[in-house]
CSV table of C-alpha atoms in Angstrom, one decimal:
chain,number,residue,atom,x,y,z
A,1,MET,CA,39.7,-10.9,69.1
A,2,LYS,CA,40.6,-9.5,65.7
A,3,PHE,CA,41.0,-13.0,64.4
A,4,LEU,CA,37.3,-13.9,65.6
A,5,GLU,CA,36.0,-10.6,64.0
A,6,ARG,CA,37.7,-11.5,60.5
A,7,LEU,CA,36.2,-15.0,60.7
A,8,GLY,CA,32.8,-13.3,61.5
A,9,ASP,CA,33.1,-10.6,58.8
A,10,PRO,CA,30.3,-10.9,56.1
A,11,GLN,CA,32.6,-9.6,53.5
A,12,LEU,CA,34.4,-12.8,53.8
A,13,VAL,CA,31.4,-14.8,53.0
A,14,ALA,CA,30.6,-12.3,50.0
A,15,ASP,CA,34.0,-12.8,48.6
A,16,PHE,CA,33.5,-16.6,48.8
A,17,GLN,CA,30.2,-16.2,47.0
A,18,CYS,CA,31.9,-14.1,44.4
A,19,TYR,CA,34.6,-16.4,43.9
A,20,PHE,CA,32.2,-19.3,43.2
A,21,GLY,CA,30.3,-17.4,40.6
A,22,VAL,CA,27.6,-15.5,42.6
A,23,GLN,CA,27.7,-11.9,41.5
A,24,ARG,CA,25.7,-9.0,42.8
A,25,LYS,CA,24.3,-6.7,40.1
A,26,ASP,CA,24.6,-3.5,42.2
A,27,VAL,CA,28.4,-3.6,43.1
A,28,GLN,CA,29.8,-0.1,42.9
A,29,GLY,CA,32.9,-0.4,41.0
A,30,GLY,CA,34.2,-3.4,43.2
A,31,ARG,CA,34.0,-1.2,46.3
A,32,LYS,CA,33.1,-3.1,49.5
A,33,VAL,CA,30.2,-1.3,50.8
A,34,TYR,CA,28.5,-2.5,54.0
A,35,THR,CA,24.9,-1.9,53.8
A,36,SER,CA,22.0,-2.9,55.9
A,37,LEU,CA,18.4,-1.6,54.7
A,38,GLY,CA,20.3,0.8,52.5
A,39,VAL,CA,22.7,2.3,55.2
A,40,ASP,CA,26.4,2.6,54.2
A,41,THR,CA,27.7,1.7,57.6
A,42,ALA,CA,31.4,1.4,56.3
A,43,GLY,CA,31.0,5.0,55.2
A,44,LYS,CA,29.5,6.1,58.4
A,45,CYS,CA,32.5,4.8,60.2
A,46,LYS,CA,34.7,6.8,58.0
A,47,ARG,CA,32.7,9.8,58.6
A,48,GLU,CA,32.8,9.4,62.3
A,49,GLY,CA,36.8,9.0,62.1
A,50,LYS,CA,37.0,5.4,62.7
A,51,VAL,CA,39.7,4.0,60.5
A,52,ASP,CA,39.0,0.3,61.1
A,53,CYS,CA,35.2,-0.2,60.9
A,54,SER,CA,34.9,-3.5,62.9
A,55,MET,CA,32.0,-6.0,62.5
A,56,MET,CA,30.5,-4.9,65.9
A,57,ASP,CA,30.6,-1.2,64.8
A,58,ARG,CA,28.8,-2.1,61.5
A,59,PHE,CA,26.2,-4.2,63.5
A,60,LEU,CA,25.5,-1.5,66.1
A,61,TYR,CA,25.0,1.1,63.2
A,62,GLU,CA,22.6,-1.4,61.5
A,63,GLN,CA,20.7,-1.7,64.7
A,64,THR,CA,20.3,2.1,65.3
A,65,GLU,CA,19.3,2.8,61.7
A,66,LYS,CA,16.9,-0.1,60.8
A,67,ALA,CA,14.0,1.3,62.4
A,68,GLU,CA,14.5,4.6,60.5
A,69,VAL,CA,15.4,3.4,56.9
A,70,ARG,CA,13.6,1.3,54.6
A,71,PRO,CA,15.1,-0.8,52.0
A,72,ARG,CA,16.2,0.9,48.7
A,73,ASP,CA,14.1,-1.4,46.7
A,74,THR,CA,11.8,-4.2,47.0
A,75,LEU,CA,10.8,-7.5,45.3
A,76,THR,CA,7.4,-9.0,44.9
A,77,VAL,CA,7.0,-12.3,46.9
A,78,PRO,CA,4.4,-14.7,45.1
A,79,ASP,CA,1.4,-15.5,47.2
A,80,VAL,CA,1.3,-19.1,48.0
A,81,GLY,CA,-1.6,-19.1,50.4
A,82,HIS,CA,0.2,-18.3,53.4
A,83,LYS,CA,2.5,-15.4,54.8
A,84,THR,CA,6.1,-16.1,54.1
A,85,HIS,CA,8.4,-14.9,57.0
A,86,MET,CA,11.2,-12.6,55.7
A,87,ARG,CA,13.9,-10.8,57.5
A,88,HIS,CA,15.7,-7.6,56.4
A,89,GLY,CA,18.2,-8.3,53.8
A,90,SER,CA,16.5,-11.8,52.9
A,91,ALA,CA,15.6,-13.2,49.6
A,92,THR,CA,13.2,-15.5,48.0
A,93,SER,CA,14.4,-18.8,46.3
A,94,ILE,CA,15.7,-18.3,43.0
A,95,SER,CA,15.1,-20.2,39.7
A,96,SER,CA,17.9,-21.6,37.5
A,97,ASP,CA,18.2,-18.2,35.9
A,98,GLY,CA,18.7,-16.3,39.0
A,99,SER,CA,15.4,-14.8,39.2
A,100,ALA,CA,13.2,-14.7,42.3
A,101,GLY,CA,10.5,-17.2,42.8
A,102,GLN,CA,9.2,-19.6,45.5
A,103,GLY,CA,8.2,-23.4,45.2
A,104,LYS,CA,8.4,-26.7,46.9
A,105,SER,CA,9.8,-29.8,45.2
A,106,TRP,CA,7.4,-32.9,45.1
A,107,MET,CA,9.6,-34.8,47.4
A,108,GLY,CA,9.4,-31.8,49.9
A,109,VAL,CA,5.6,-31.9,49.7
A,110,LEU,CA,5.6,-35.6,50.2
A,111,LEU,CA,7.8,-36.0,53.2
A,112,GLY,CA,9.1,-32.8,54.6
A,113,GLU,CA,6.9,-30.5,56.6
A,114,ASN,CA,8.0,-26.8,56.2
A,115,THR,CA,9.1,-26.4,59.8
A,116,GLY,CA,10.9,-23.1,58.9
A,117,GLY,CA,8.2,-20.8,60.2
A,118,THR,CA,5.3,-20.8,57.8
A,119,GLU,CA,2.9,-22.6,60.0
A,120,GLY,CA,1.9,-21.8,63.5
A,121,SER,CA,4.4,-19.0,63.8
A,122,MET,CA,4.3,-16.2,66.4
A,123,GLU,CA,4.5,-13.3,63.8
A,124,GLU,CA,3.3,-10.7,66.3
A,125,ASP,CA,6.5,-11.3,68.5
A,126,ASN,CA,8.6,-11.0,65.6
A,127,ALA,CA,9.6,-7.3,64.5
A,128,MET,CA,11.1,-8.8,61.3
A,129,SER,CA,8.5,-11.3,60.1
A,130,GLU,CA,6.5,-9.0,57.9
A,131,VAL,CA,8.9,-6.6,56.1
A,132,GLU,CA,9.7,-6.3,52.6
A,133,ALA,CA,12.9,-7.9,51.5
A,134,GLU,CA,15.9,-5.9,50.1
A,135,ASP,CA,16.4,-6.1,46.4
A,136,VAL,CA,19.0,-8.7,45.9
A,137,SER,CA,19.3,-8.7,42.1
A,138,PHE,CA,22.3,-11.2,41.2
A,139,THR,CA,23.7,-13.6,38.6
A,140,ILE,CA,24.9,-17.0,38.9
A,141,ASN,CA,27.9,-17.5,36.7
A,142,ASN,CA,28.7,-21.2,37.5
A,143,ARG,CA,25.9,-23.3,37.4
A,144,PHE,CA,28.0,-26.4,38.7
A,145,TRP,CA,28.6,-24.8,41.8
A,146,TYR,CA,25.1,-23.6,42.2
A,147,TYR,CA,23.6,-27.1,41.7
A,148,LEU,CA,26.3,-28.8,43.9
A,149,PHE,CA,26.0,-26.5,46.9
A,150,TYR,CA,22.3,-26.6,46.8
A,151,PHE,CA,22.4,-30.4,46.6
A,152,ALA,CA,25.1,-30.4,49.6
A,153,THR,CA,22.9,-28.2,51.8
A,154,GLY,CA,20.1,-30.6,51.5
A,155,LEU,CA,22.4,-33.2,53.3
A,156,GLY,CA,21.6,-31.3,56.6
A,157,GLY,CA,17.9,-30.7,56.0
A,158,GLU,CA,14.7,-32.6,57.1
A,159,LEU,CA,14.2,-34.1,53.6
A,160,PHE,CA,17.4,-35.8,53.8
A,161,TYR,CA,16.7,-37.2,57.3
A,162,SER,CA,13.5,-38.5,56.1
A,163,VAL,CA,15.0,-40.5,53.2
A,164,PHE,CA,18.2,-41.5,54.8
A,165,PHE,CA,16.7,-42.9,58.2
A,166,CYS,CA,14.0,-44.8,56.4
A,167,PHE,CA,16.3,-46.3,53.9
A,168,TRP,CA,18.9,-47.4,56.4
A,169,ALA,CA,16.3,-48.8,58.8
A,170,TRP,CA,14.6,-50.9,56.1
A,171,ASN,CA,17.5,-51.9,54.1
A,172,VAL,CA,20.9,-51.5,55.9
A,173,ASP,CA,21.2,-51.9,59.6
A,174,GLY,CA,19.1,-51.1,62.5
A,175,ALA,CA,21.6,-51.3,65.4
A,176,VAL,CA,23.7,-48.6,63.6
A,177,LEU,CA,20.7,-46.4,62.9
A,178,ARG,CA,19.5,-46.2,66.5
A,179,ARG,CA,22.8,-44.9,67.7
A,180,VAL,CA,23.0,-42.4,65.1
A,181,ILE,CA,19.8,-41.1,65.9
A,182,VAL,CA,20.6,-40.6,69.6
A,183,ILE,CA,23.7,-38.6,68.5
A,184,TRP,CA,21.7,-36.6,65.8
A,185,MET,CA,19.0,-35.7,68.3
A,186,ILE,CA,21.5,-34.5,71.0
A,187,THR,CA,23.6,-32.8,68.6
A,188,MET,CA,20.9,-30.9,66.9
A,189,TYR,CA,19.2,-30.2,70.1
A,190,ILE,CA,22.3,-28.4,71.8
A,191,GLY,CA,23.0,-26.7,68.4
A,192,GLN,CA,19.6,-25.2,68.1
A,193,ALA,CA,19.3,-24.3,71.8
A,194,LEU,CA,22.7,-22.5,71.6
A,195,LYS,CA,21.5,-20.5,68.7
A,196,ASP,CA,18.5,-19.0,70.8
A,197,VAL,CA,20.8,-18.6,73.9
A,198,LEU,CA,23.7,-16.7,72.1
A,199,LYS,CA,21.4,-14.8,69.7
A,200,VAL,CA,24.1,-14.1,67.1
A,201,PRO,CA,22.6,-12.6,63.9
A,202,ARG,CA,23.5,-14.3,60.4
A,203,PRO,CA,25.9,-12.3,58.2
A,204,SER,CA,24.3,-9.0,57.1
A,205,ALA,CA,23.0,-8.8,53.6
A,206,PRO,CA,24.4,-6.8,51.9
A,207,PRO,CA,27.3,-7.6,51.4
A,208,VAL,CA,26.2,-11.4,51.6
A,209,ILE,CA,23.6,-12.5,49.1
A,210,ARG,CA,21.1,-14.9,50.8
A,211,LEU,CA,20.3,-17.7,48.4
A,212,ASP,CA,18.4,-19.9,51.0
A,213,PRO,CA,15.7,-18.0,52.9
A,214,LYS,CA,13.9,-20.7,54.4
A,215,TRP,CA,16.1,-20.2,57.6
A,216,GLN,CA,16.1,-16.3,57.6
A,217,LEU,CA,14.6,-15.9,61.0
A,218,GLU,CA,17.1,-18.5,62.9
A,219,TYR,CA,20.1,-17.1,64.7
A,220,GLY,CA,23.4,-18.0,63.2
A,221,LEU,CA,26.0,-19.3,65.6
A,222,PRO,CA,26.6,-22.2,65.7
A,223,SER,CA,25.8,-23.6,62.2
A,224,THR,CA,23.7,-26.7,62.8
A,225,HIS,CA,24.2,-27.5,59.2
A,226,ALA,CA,27.9,-27.9,60.1
A,227,MET,CA,27.3,-29.7,63.2
A,228,VAL,CA,25.2,-32.3,61.6
A,229,GLY,CA,27.6,-32.4,58.6
A,230,MET,CA,30.2,-33.5,61.1
A,231,ALA,CA,28.0,-35.5,63.3
A,232,MET,CA,26.1,-37.7,60.9
A,233,PRO,CA,28.8,-39.0,58.3
A,234,PHE,CA,31.4,-39.7,61.2
A,235,SER,CA,29.1,-41.1,63.6
A,236,VAL,CA,27.9,-43.5,60.7
A,237,LEU,CA,31.5,-44.4,59.8
A,238,ILE,CA,32.8,-45.0,63.2
A,239,LEU,CA,29.7,-47.1,64.2
A,240,SER,CA,29.9,-49.1,61.2
A,241,LEU,CA,33.6,-49.8,61.5
A,242,ALA,CA,32.9,-51.0,65.0
A,243,ARG,CA,30.2,-53.4,63.6
A,244,TYR,CA,31.3,-54.5,60.0
A,245,GLN,CA,34.5,-55.4,58.3
A,246,LEU,CA,34.9,-52.3,56.2
A,247,ASP,CA,37.7,-50.3,54.4
A,248,TRP,CA,38.1,-47.2,56.6
A,249,ARG,CA,39.8,-45.2,54.2
A,250,TRP,CA,37.1,-45.0,51.7
A,251,GLY,CA,34.6,-44.3,54.5
A,252,LEU,CA,36.7,-41.4,55.6
A,253,VAL,CA,36.9,-39.9,52.3
A,254,LEU,CA,33.3,-40.2,51.8
A,255,ALA,CA,32.7,-38.7,55.4
A,256,LEU,CA,35.1,-35.8,54.9
A,257,ALA,CA,33.5,-34.8,51.3
A,258,TRP,CA,30.0,-35.0,52.9
A,259,CYS,CA,31.2,-32.6,55.7
A,260,ALA,CA,32.9,-30.4,53.5
A,261,CYS,CA,30.3,-29.8,51.0
A,262,VAL,CA,27.7,-29.2,53.8
A,263,CYS,CA,29.9,-26.5,55.5
A,264,LEU,CA,30.9,-24.8,52.2
A,265,SER,CA,27.3,-24.8,50.9
A,266,ARG,CA,26.2,-22.6,54.1
A,267,LEU,CA,28.9,-20.0,53.0
A,268,TYR,CA,27.9,-20.2,49.3
A,269,LEU,CA,24.3,-19.7,50.1
A,270,GLY,CA,25.2,-16.9,52.4
A,271,MET,CA,23.5,-18.2,55.5
A,272,HIS,CA,26.4,-18.4,57.8
A,273,SER,CA,29.8,-16.7,58.5
A,274,VAL,CA,33.0,-18.6,58.6
A,275,LEU,CA,32.8,-18.2,62.4
A,276,ASP,CA,29.3,-19.9,62.6
A,277,VAL,CA,30.8,-23.0,60.7
A,278,VAL,CA,33.9,-23.2,62.5
A,279,CYS,CA,32.1,-23.2,65.9
A,280,GLY,CA,29.5,-25.8,64.7
A,281,LEU,CA,32.4,-28.0,63.5
A,282,VAL,CA,34.4,-27.7,66.9
A,283,LEU,CA,31.3,-28.2,68.9
A,284,SER,CA,30.2,-31.1,66.8
A,285,ILE,CA,33.7,-32.9,67.4
A,286,VAL,CA,33.4,-32.3,70.9
A,287,LEU,CA,30.1,-33.9,71.2
A,288,LEU,CA,31.2,-36.7,69.2
A,289,VAL,CA,34.2,-37.3,71.5
A,290,CYS,CA,31.7,-37.4,74.4
A,291,LEU,CA,28.8,-39.4,73.0
A,292,VAL,CA,30.4,-42.1,70.8
A,293,PRO,CA,32.1,-43.9,73.8
A,294,TRP,CA,28.7,-44.0,75.7
A,295,VAL,CA,26.1,-44.6,72.9
A,296,ASP,CA,26.4,-48.5,73.3
A,297,ALA,CA,25.5,-48.2,76.8
A,298,LEU,CA,22.7,-45.7,76.2
A,299,ASP,CA,21.3,-48.1,73.4
A,300,ARG,CA,21.2,-51.1,75.7
A,301,LEU,CA,19.6,-49.1,78.5
A,302,ALA,CA,17.0,-48.0,76.0
A,303,LEU,CA,16.2,-51.4,74.7
A,304,THR,CA,16.3,-53.4,77.9
A,305,HIS,CA,15.1,-51.4,80.8
A,306,PRO,CA,11.5,-51.8,81.9
A,307,ALA,CA,11.0,-48.2,82.6
A,308,SER,CA,12.8,-47.1,79.3
A,309,PRO,CA,9.5,-45.8,77.5
A,310,ALA,CA,8.4,-43.7,80.6
A,311,LEU,CA,12.0,-42.1,81.0
A,312,THR,CA,12.2,-41.5,77.3
A,313,LEU,CA,8.8,-39.7,77.1
A,314,THR,CA,9.6,-37.8,80.2
A,315,LEU,CA,13.1,-36.6,79.0
A,316,THR,CA,11.9,-35.6,75.6
A,317,VAL,CA,8.9,-33.8,76.9
A,318,ALA,CA,11.1,-31.9,79.2
A,319,LEU,CA,13.5,-31.1,76.2
A,320,VAL,CA,10.5,-29.6,74.6
A,321,VAL,CA,9.0,-27.8,77.6
A,322,TYR,CA,12.3,-26.2,78.7
A,323,TYR,CA,13.7,-25.2,75.4
A,324,PRO,CA,15.4,-21.9,76.0
A,325,ALA,CA,13.0,-18.8,75.7
A,326,THR,CA,13.8,-16.2,73.0
A,327,ASP,CA,13.0,-12.7,72.6
A,328,ARG,CA,11.3,-13.1,69.4
A,329,TRP,CA,10.0,-16.2,67.5
A,330,THR,CA,12.4,-18.2,65.3
A,331,PRO,CA,11.8,-21.6,63.7
A,332,ALA,CA,14.3,-23.2,65.7
A,333,ARG,CA,12.0,-24.5,68.7
A,334,GLY,CA,9.5,-26.0,66.1
A,335,ASP,CA,12.4,-27.8,64.3
A,336,THR,CA,13.8,-29.0,67.5
A,337,THR,CA,10.4,-30.4,68.5
A,338,VAL,CA,10.4,-32.4,65.3
A,339,ILE,CA,13.9,-33.6,66.0
A,340,VAL,CA,13.0,-34.6,69.5
A,341,GLY,CA,9.8,-36.3,68.3
A,342,VAL,CA,11.4,-38.5,65.8
A,343,GLY,CA,13.9,-39.5,68.3
A,344,CYS,CA,11.4,-40.4,71.0
A,345,GLY,CA,9.3,-42.3,68.5
A,346,SER,CA,12.2,-44.4,67.4
A,347,LEU,CA,13.4,-45.2,70.7
A,348,LEU,CA,10.0,-46.2,71.8
A,349,GLY,CA,9.6,-48.5,68.6
A,350,SER,CA,13.1,-50.0,69.2
A,351,TRP,CA,12.2,-50.8,72.9
A,352,LEU,CA,8.9,-52.7,71.7
A,353,ASN,CA,10.9,-54.5,69.1
A,354,TYR,CA,13.3,-55.8,71.7
A,355,GLN,CA,10.6,-56.6,74.3
A,356,THR,CA,8.5,-58.7,71.8
A,357,GLY,CA,11.6,-60.5,70.5
A,358,VAL,CA,11.5,-59.1,66.9
A,359,ILE,CA,15.2,-58.1,67.4
A,360,ARG,CA,17.6,-60.0,69.7
A,361,GLU,CA,21.2,-60.6,70.7
A,362,PRO,CA,23.2,-61.7,67.8
A,363,SER,CA,24.8,-65.2,68.0
A,364,LEU,CA,28.3,-64.0,67.0
A,365,PRO,CA,30.1,-60.8,68.2
A,366,PRO,CA,31.0,-58.0,65.7
A,367,PRO,CA,32.6,-57.2,63.4
A,368,TYR,CA,30.6,-58.9,60.6
A,369,THR,CA,31.1,-59.6,57.1
A,370,VAL,CA,29.3,-57.2,54.7
A,371,LEU,CA,26.6,-58.9,52.6
A,372,TRP,CA,26.4,-56.9,49.4
A,373,PRO,CA,23.0,-56.9,47.8
A,374,SER,CA,21.9,-59.2,44.8
A,375,LEU,CA,19.6,-58.0,42.2
A,376,ASN,CA,16.7,-59.6,44.0
A,377,MET,CA,17.7,-57.9,47.2
A,378,VAL,CA,17.7,-54.6,45.4
A,379,GLY,CA,14.4,-55.0,44.0
A,380,LEU,CA,13.1,-55.8,47.5
A,381,SER,CA,14.8,-52.8,49.0
A,382,LEU,CA,13.2,-50.5,46.5
A,383,LEU,CA,9.8,-52.1,47.1
A,384,ARG,CA,10.3,-51.7,51.0
A,385,THR,CA,11.2,-48.0,50.4
A,386,VAL,CA,8.4,-47.0,48.3
A,387,LEU,CA,5.7,-48.9,50.4
A,388,GLY,CA,7.2,-47.6,53.8
A,389,LEU,CA,7.1,-44.1,52.6
A,390,VAL,CA,3.4,-44.5,51.6
A,391,VAL,CA,3.0,-45.7,55.1
A,392,ILE,CA,4.8,-42.8,56.7
A,393,VAL,CA,2.8,-40.3,54.6
A,394,ALA,CA,-0.4,-41.8,55.9
A,395,VAL,CA,0.8,-41.8,59.3
A,396,LYS,CA,1.8,-38.1,59.2
A,397,ALA,CA,-1.6,-37.0,57.9
A,398,ILE,CA,-3.7,-39.0,60.3
A,399,PHE,CA,-1.5,-38.1,63.4
A,400,LYS,CA,-1.2,-34.5,62.4
A,401,SER,CA,-5.1,-34.0,62.1
A,402,LEU,CA,-5.8,-36.0,65.1
A,403,SER,CA,-3.3,-34.1,67.3
A,404,PHE,CA,-4.2,-30.9,65.9
A,405,ALA,CA,-7.9,-31.4,66.7
A,406,THR,CA,-7.2,-32.9,70.2
A,407,ILE,CA,-5.1,-30.0,71.3
A,408,CYS,CA,-7.7,-27.3,69.7
A,409,ALA,CA,-10.4,-28.9,71.7
A,410,LEU,CA,-8.3,-29.1,75.0
A,411,LEU,CA,-7.6,-25.3,74.8
A,412,GLN,CA,-11.0,-24.6,73.4
A,413,VAL,CA,-9.0,-22.8,70.3
A,414,ARG,CA,-10.7,-22.6,66.9
A,415,ALA,CA,-8.8,-24.4,64.2
A,416,GLU,CA,-9.6,-21.3,61.7
A,417,ASP,CA,-8.2,-18.9,64.4
A,418,TYR,CA,-4.8,-20.7,64.6
A,419,VAL,CA,-4.5,-21.1,60.9
A,420,ASN,CA,-5.7,-17.8,59.9
A,421,LYS,CA,-4.1,-15.9,63.0
A,422,THR,CA,-7.5,-14.4,63.7
A,423,GLY,CA,-9.7,-14.3,66.8
A,424,SER,CA,-8.4,-13.9,70.4
A,425,ILE,CA,-5.9,-16.8,70.5
A,426,THR,CA,-2.8,-15.8,72.6
A,427,THR,CA,0.7,-16.3,71.5
A,428,ARG,CA,1.2,-18.7,74.3
A,429,ARG,CA,-1.7,-21.0,73.0
A,430,ARG,CA,-0.7,-20.9,69.5
A,431,LEU,CA,2.9,-21.9,70.6
A,432,ILE,CA,1.2,-24.8,72.6
A,433,VAL,CA,-0.6,-25.9,69.7
A,434,GLU,CA,2.2,-25.9,67.4
A,435,LEU,CA,4.6,-27.9,69.6
A,436,PHE,CA,1.9,-30.4,70.7
A,437,TYR,CA,0.8,-31.4,67.1
A,438,LYS,CA,4.4,-31.5,65.9
A,439,PHE,CA,5.6,-33.6,68.8
A,440,ILE,CA,2.8,-36.1,68.7
A,441,THR,CA,3.1,-36.6,64.8
A,442,TYR,CA,6.8,-37.1,64.7
A,443,ILE,CA,6.7,-39.4,67.5
A,444,ALA,CA,4.2,-41.4,65.3
A,445,ILE,CA,6.7,-41.1,62.4
A,446,GLY,CA,9.8,-42.2,64.2
A,447,PHE,CA,7.7,-45.2,65.8
A,448,THR,CA,6.6,-46.1,62.2
A,449,VAL,CA,10.0,-46.1,60.7
A,450,VAL,CA,11.6,-48.6,63.5
A,451,TYR,CA,8.4,-50.7,64.3
A,452,THR,CA,5.4,-50.4,62.3
A,453,ALA,CA,6.8,-50.3,58.7
A,454,PRO,CA,9.0,-53.2,59.5
A,455,MET,CA,6.2,-55.2,60.9
A,456,ALA,CA,4.1,-54.5,57.7
A,457,PHE,CA,6.9,-55.8,55.7
A,458,ARG,CA,7.1,-59.0,57.7
A,459,LEU,CA,3.5,-59.8,57.3
A,460,ILE,CA,3.7,-59.5,53.6
A,461,GLY,CA,7.0,-61.3,53.4
A,462,ILE,CA,9.4,-58.8,52.3
A,463,GLU,CA,11.3,-58.0,55.5
A,464,ARG,CA,15.0,-57.4,55.5
A,465,PRO,CA,16.6,-60.9,56.5
A,466,THR,CA,19.0,-59.3,59.0
A,467,PHE,CA,16.5,-57.4,60.9
A,468,TYR,CA,16.3,-60.2,63.7
A,469,THR,CA,19.8,-59.8,65.1
A,470,GLU,CA,20.3,-56.2,65.3
A,471,VAL,CA,21.2,-55.5,69.0
């Protein structure tokens, strides 16, 4: 028990951040002060005669004090046209000089919908959603680690999924991708659901400095970044080795590096305790051991069974509807709906490809020789990627508008009331609107990735040659 408390100790994360050059400006002579909303819980333990102030003691003190004490200082969050969900001890994103700021990259605007809670959120159900953030003035002493870990944490985010799935489907191998998407969907669903079942908070700040406030409102255990950081590279490696003649040693090195960078990035950014990360890795390993032996059978069932579309829709709708209820709103349910929608759309598109003969059984069994791209193939790959992303952006805009208008009409909800959180719209109806339009939109996106975009490439003569034998 002491060992688990040590792994969950936020000071361990704070020490990790300090080692890699993240330094809080208000450190009092190196003294480790556990504070939450300005409460010195370590000092309170000492005053009450507790020699060893455990993690649970500190958490209980924080819960009893947070309704009475306000943050010592506040920072101003720029107005970007909507309310930003903040949690006690959270921080806005920082610029390269360590100052507070907020923004979104052009690729984020292009591909990744902010499913982290700024849209369609249930703020009235969340006591932590509209509070001022504690001053977390800090400096970055090592730019290399800062940029490396920010890049690494993106390997577990929706922007990476968007680019990786599209590029792999259009330029590499559809058979491996289908199986990877199934593993990704199941892994992420279980991880996200467990967060809302266990309700373990993220490491307290201070002593931790949170550098990635997008996921502030989600619970912490298990770390789904750690789960996907393990599941994605190792499922790609295992399934690729089963299909192609590859050197497993280089693949293993890349998979380990990928996984390590993603896990360490969550500690560096102050978003997870060591316990969160370790539990995420262990759970992901268990799921990989259980899923990989069955993924080929699941893929064949999804492609060949006549009732596959109905079964896929029924199961994915059930996953969204029966997602575990929570005591407050978190972005986890919206994120999970997006993931399930992408998985559903890709399975439907793959079934249609097989039924119409676009993909068929290969003439020779695996493993196959890897065909390394020529200069002409690289050019066609770039063209497919650019055109495909344009198609996806258009599909997203169209289906988001149509699905949103449809559900608002069915529920007799004014769109202005939903967007501005005004009128008499109930929390339940707002939730239904959010989940419905996200589910429909991302089904369309998943379907486009595996069916519509490749069909467009085929019509204009730039399809990937091996697309026809990938079962």
